[in-house]
Amino acid sequence: MSGPVMPAADEATLSRRAEIVADMRVIVPGEGVVEAEHAMRAFESDGLTAYRQLPLVVVLPETTAQVSRILKYCNERNIRVVPRGSGTSLSGGALPLADAVLLVMSRFNRILDIDFANRTVTAQPGVTNLGITKAVEEEGFYYAPDPSSQIACSIGGNVAENSGGVHCLKYGLTANNVLGLEMVLIDGEVIRLGGKHLDAEGYDLLGLMTGSEGLLGVVTEVTVRILQKPEAARAMLVGFPSSEQAGQCVADIIGAGIVPGGMEMMDRPAIHAAEAFVHAGYPLDVEALLIVELDGPVAEIDDLIGEVERLAAQNGATTSRISTSDSERAIFWAGRKAAFPAVGRISPDYYCMDGTIPRKELPTVLARMRELSEKYGLEVANVFHAGDGNLHPLILYDANKPGELDRAEAFGSDILRLCVEVGGVLTGEHGVGVEKRDLMPEMFSDIDLNQQIRVKCAFDPEHLLNPGKVFPQLHRCAEMGRMHISRGQVAFPDIPRF
Amino acid sequence: MTTFTPSSAAETLDALQWAVSEEAPLEIIGHGSKRGIGRPVQSEHAIDLSGLTGVTLYEPEELVLSARAGTPIAEIEALLKEHRQEFAFEPMDYGPLLGSEPGRGTVGGALAANLSGPRRLKSGAARDHILGVHAVSGRGEAFKSGGRVVKNVTGYDLSKGLAGSWGTLAVVTDLTFKVLPAAETEKSFVIRGLDDGPAAFAMAAGMGSSAEVSSAAHLPPSVTGRVLDGALKGPASTLLRLEGFGPSVEYRLKTLTGLLAAQGEIEVLEQAQSRQVWREIRDCLPYADGTSRPVWRISMAPSQGWKMVAELRLHAGADVFYDWQGGLIWARMEAEPDAEGLRALIAHFGGGHATLVRASVPVRAATQVFQPQAGALGQLAGRLKDQFDPKGILNPGRMG
């Protein structure tokens, strides 16, 4: 396969590998340095397994002081560093580089503080997303963002990727639920952003850090907001003869002022794959299936679920079921949650895309996708976070058939271009990483991208942290600093000019 | 003195390119409703964005709205109201506190000041609702960031980076926000007579319950007479706000009553009074007294605010009320503000930040209006400023 072009390895660093490994062992004593090839294999890729690369050395620090010393050491010697959490990225965000230290944060696995009065949890970045909820659920609380990898993915990785989940229309993304960070800059300086209080003093560095994909600094502590669990939740399963009708139903629900806790849509191929896998009782004679979950006080759900049912009927729903118990609700969700492995059963390989579109464009996008599917000769199944327009097409292919992976990648790129064309974006929650890096110019001009890179320059002027990710080209910060001064056009002819 | 009044993004770019080429600093102004916040700007020239107006996209069913930066917030809110929607972050109106008329302020200013309101804990601030911007940097380059969809992690979130930057990084020309359905109704649950400490406890209990309280404020006795046209005059009032559909609000009111009725005397504010009092709290109207007596806006962990205030009162005359479950403290000082002393107290009680949002010009010129940032953090913020505005032409000195 083609694969992305990564920054050329620095020969000087490669030649000093033994010395670097020895120095890392001084900074992180014990088992924290992994250098044997067979042991490093476990780290050669993340959730995007099509891309693999062995790192220079794997280092697993345990303290902020160690992270600080590692980064300072690397900065002084011009050694690249790739941070990694649990390695569940679907965009290659933690793909190693041959000449880079892979900084694995999994030993930062402790919850540091639980504060129910302020409804915050402070955790080390290697704690899993679900681990935060587990730590507070006995008291009736939970952490709202719930990416489907939440059993494994780390809260530090969630910050790096600004992870979402099925509940984010109502409860927000990671960026809306993180209150504070401790982080280490590439020069080893440790800074704190935010805390248990709200809003930043000065610039919103917390906002810039969230979703920065490991290019700005290494997070060593995260403070998040926890919420009281909703009193109850009920789900509705609604089948429609067309995606247009399902889409209009979603629009009408929101138009009625109802913000469901979750609202998911699946197309026919996804419904069939999921039903064959988990037997959730999904209707097989519909083109679109909607799962609408209302959560909150019992009285509110009772009040609103009838309204949702009415809107579904009004839009031509052919089947409609309301969960009567938590176990039935779980069954409704089981098919959707297993959609990816379900597709994995009917195809040797699948490629998961992650564009976002204005919701009203769904029928157009699905129709165009069917045309592309014919053009490339590959099937596609769609699951859709209907509330927020985040579309996950799953392209079915067989890596063992020559050319199919390349065709799948080309098909995927065309889908993302289509998302941008209709007013959407390249990635809703999986991140740019290496996967969508070279598509960034589809959405951004050189000036747009350069301004983003300038943020990078403020944090990491030598581009040592996670190079080769997010940006198609990283210009040297010194060159970026040059000003190309134009004296303006003629809109203000009265102002004095040279 | 030149004041540019661009009527398009292209003219804004042009004016900025002139300023860059001349190295001529500019003050960035919308309606000027928050012009009195921050240190006095050191510039001969200004750019006035109030001509850059108009809602350019509003799709209620997609929950998205775009507008030019100088569009009045009031105009947008009226449009949203027609569709029973709103900015869920409830941008406050600084006008009355700072001595100008209410109802002014632009959507660009709302982002630049990262405005929010009593719903901050539940629904966030402007930073949490901005989806995308078009802006011109201090390099004289027009750039965009983000988009028009809610879920987007494509590239760095420069829109959030501009939130709360008070016009010192870039001049925003167009903004796209997420909008949300407005609550059908609201009521407020009021406990009378609590001291600050027990009030903080009651607010935490309410906010941490399944009653889905959207705002929690505490008005000590010195403040209760200055809201609702005096209707709450008398003992301290601790307010918990419930919003949503009617049956849900009634149900949750019962939940709260069961939880908190033993704390003190209970009152319930119906919709009209509830909406009024939260607007008054949002806009800090109890201190909109027509003076320039110093007013601090302090953000701390909710459980710590009242403890800091108790200590502050030993050192200075301060009239205080609390929003955000006790985490937002509005403090009107009797005498000149001792910024260092106050910030040392905040640090002692777990940290946070203080902004001197109202003070006379000489006081502002001599005081660190915004929370200063020391060490590596301050240097990082300085490098970020240099990357956006290397010649220092945008609102020089305002945040300094």
GROMACS .gro file of N, CA, C and O in nm, chain A residues 203 451 458, chain B residues 138-139 165 167-170 379-397:
model
  116
  203TYR      N    1  -0.526   3.386   2.763
  203TYR     CA    2  -0.573   3.315   2.644
  203TYR      C    3  -0.623   3.176   2.679
  203TYR      O    4  -0.581   3.114   2.777
  451GLN      N    5  -0.163   2.968   0.995
  451GLN     CA    6  -0.198   3.027   1.126
  451GLN      C    7  -0.209   2.917   1.232
  451GLN      O    8  -0.173   2.938   1.347
  458ALA      N    9   0.441   2.846   1.866
  458ALA     CA   10   0.444   2.906   2.000
  458ALA      C   11   0.476   2.801   2.106
  458ALA      O   12   0.538   2.831   2.208
  636GLY      N   13  -0.302   3.990   1.327
  636GLY     CA   14  -0.216   4.107   1.334
  636GLY      C   15  -0.103   4.104   1.233
  636GLY      O   16  -0.022   4.195   1.227
  637ARG      N   17  -0.097   3.999   1.154
  637ARG     CA   18  -0.003   3.993   1.042
  637ARG      C   19  -0.067   4.048   0.916
  637ARG      O   20  -0.004   4.051   0.810
  663SER      N   21  -0.978   3.665   2.417
  663SER     CA   22  -0.849   3.727   2.383
  663SER      C   23  -0.864   3.879   2.371
  663SER      O   24  -0.766   3.948   2.343
  665GLY      N   25  -0.954   4.091   2.161
  665GLY     CA   26  -0.907   4.160   2.041
  665GLY      C   27  -0.757   4.176   2.032
  665GLY      O   28  -0.709   4.259   1.955
  666THR      N   29  -0.681   4.097   2.106
  666THR     CA   30  -0.536   4.114   2.103
  666THR      C   31  -0.466   4.014   2.011
  666THR      O   32  -0.345   4.021   1.995
  667LEU      N   33  -0.541   3.918   1.953
  667LEU     CA   34  -0.478   3.819   1.865
  667LEU      C   35  -0.520   3.839   1.720
  667LEU      O   36  -0.440   3.820   1.628
  668ALA      N   37  -0.645   3.872   1.697
  668ALA     CA   38  -0.698   3.885   1.562
  668ALA      C   39  -0.827   3.966   1.568
  668ALA      O   40  -0.889   3.977   1.673
  877GLN      N   41   0.527   3.322   2.950
  877GLN     CA   42   0.611   3.325   2.830
  877GLN      C   43   0.540   3.259   2.712
  877GLN      O   44   0.547   3.306   2.598
  878LEU      N   45   0.469   3.150   2.740
  878LEU     CA   46   0.395   3.081   2.635
  878LEU      C   47   0.286   3.173   2.578
  878LEU      O   48   0.271   3.184   2.455
  879ALA      N   49   0.213   3.240   2.667
  879ALA     CA   50   0.109   3.332   2.622
  879ALA      C   51   0.171   3.443   2.537
  879ALA      O   52   0.114   3.485   2.435
  880GLY      N   53   0.289   3.489   2.576
  880GLY     CA   54   0.359   3.593   2.500
  880GLY      C   55   0.398   3.543   2.361
  880GLY      O   56   0.386   3.615   2.262
  881ARG      N   57   0.444   3.418   2.353
  881ARG     CA   58   0.481   3.363   2.223
  881ARG      C   59   0.358   3.348   2.133
  881ARG      O   60   0.365   3.370   2.012
  882LEU      N   61   0.245   3.310   2.194
  882LEU     CA   62   0.122   3.296   2.116
  882LEU      C   63   0.082   3.433   2.058
  882LEU      O   64   0.047   3.444   1.940
  883LYS      N   65   0.089   3.536   2.143
  883LYS     CA   66   0.058   3.671   2.096
  883LYS      C   67   0.149   3.708   1.979
  883LYS      O   68   0.104   3.761   1.877
  884ASP      N   69   0.278   3.679   1.991
  884ASP     CA   70   0.373   3.713   1.884
  884ASP      C   71   0.340   3.641   1.753
  884ASP      O   72   0.364   3.693   1.646
  885GLN      N   73   0.288   3.520   1.765
  885GLN     CA   74   0.257   3.444   1.644
  885GLN      C   75   0.136   3.502   1.571
  885GLN      O   76   0.124   3.488   1.450
  886PHE      N   77   0.045   3.563   1.645
  886PHE     CA   78  -0.073   3.622   1.582
  886PHE      C   79  -0.051   3.769   1.547
  886PHE      O   80  -0.109   3.820   1.452
  887ASP      N   81   0.026   3.836   1.628
  887ASP     CA   82   0.035   3.982   1.616
  887ASP      C   83   0.178   4.027   1.647
  887ASP      O   84   0.205   4.089   1.748
  888PRO      N   85   0.271   3.992   1.556
  888PRO     CA   86   0.413   4.014   1.587
  888PRO      C   87   0.451   4.161   1.606
  888PRO      O   88   0.548   4.190   1.675
  889LYS      N   89   0.376   4.251   1.546
  889LYS     CA   90   0.411   4.392   1.559
  889LYS      C   91   0.331   4.463   1.669
  889LYS      O   92   0.344   4.583   1.689
  890GLY      N   93   0.247   4.384   1.737
  890GLY     CA   94   0.174   4.443   1.850
  890GLY      C   95   0.080   4.554   1.810
  890GLY      O   96   0.068   4.655   1.878
  891ILE      N   97   0.007   4.534   1.698
  891ILE     CA   98  -0.083   4.641   1.653
  891ILE      C   99  -0.225   4.626   1.705
  891ILE      O  100  -0.306   4.716   1.690
  892LEU      N  101  -0.258   4.511   1.766
  892LEU     CA  102  -0.398   4.487   1.805
  892LEU      C  103  -0.419   4.513   1.955
  892LEU      O  104  -0.365   4.443   2.040
  893ASN      N  105  -0.497   4.614   1.985
  893ASN     CA  106  -0.532   4.647   2.123
  893ASN      C  107  -0.410   4.645   2.216
  893ASN      O  108  -0.413   4.580   2.321
  894PRO      N  109  -0.303   4.716   2.182
  894PRO     CA  110  -0.183   4.707   2.263
  894PRO      C  111  -0.207   4.750   2.408
  894PRO      O  112  -0.274   4.850   2.432
  895GLY      N  113  -0.157   4.672   2.498
  895GLY     CA  114  -0.164   4.706   2.640
  895GLY      C  115  -0.291   4.663   2.709
  895GLY      O  116  -0.296   4.658   2.831
   0.00000   0.00000   0.00000
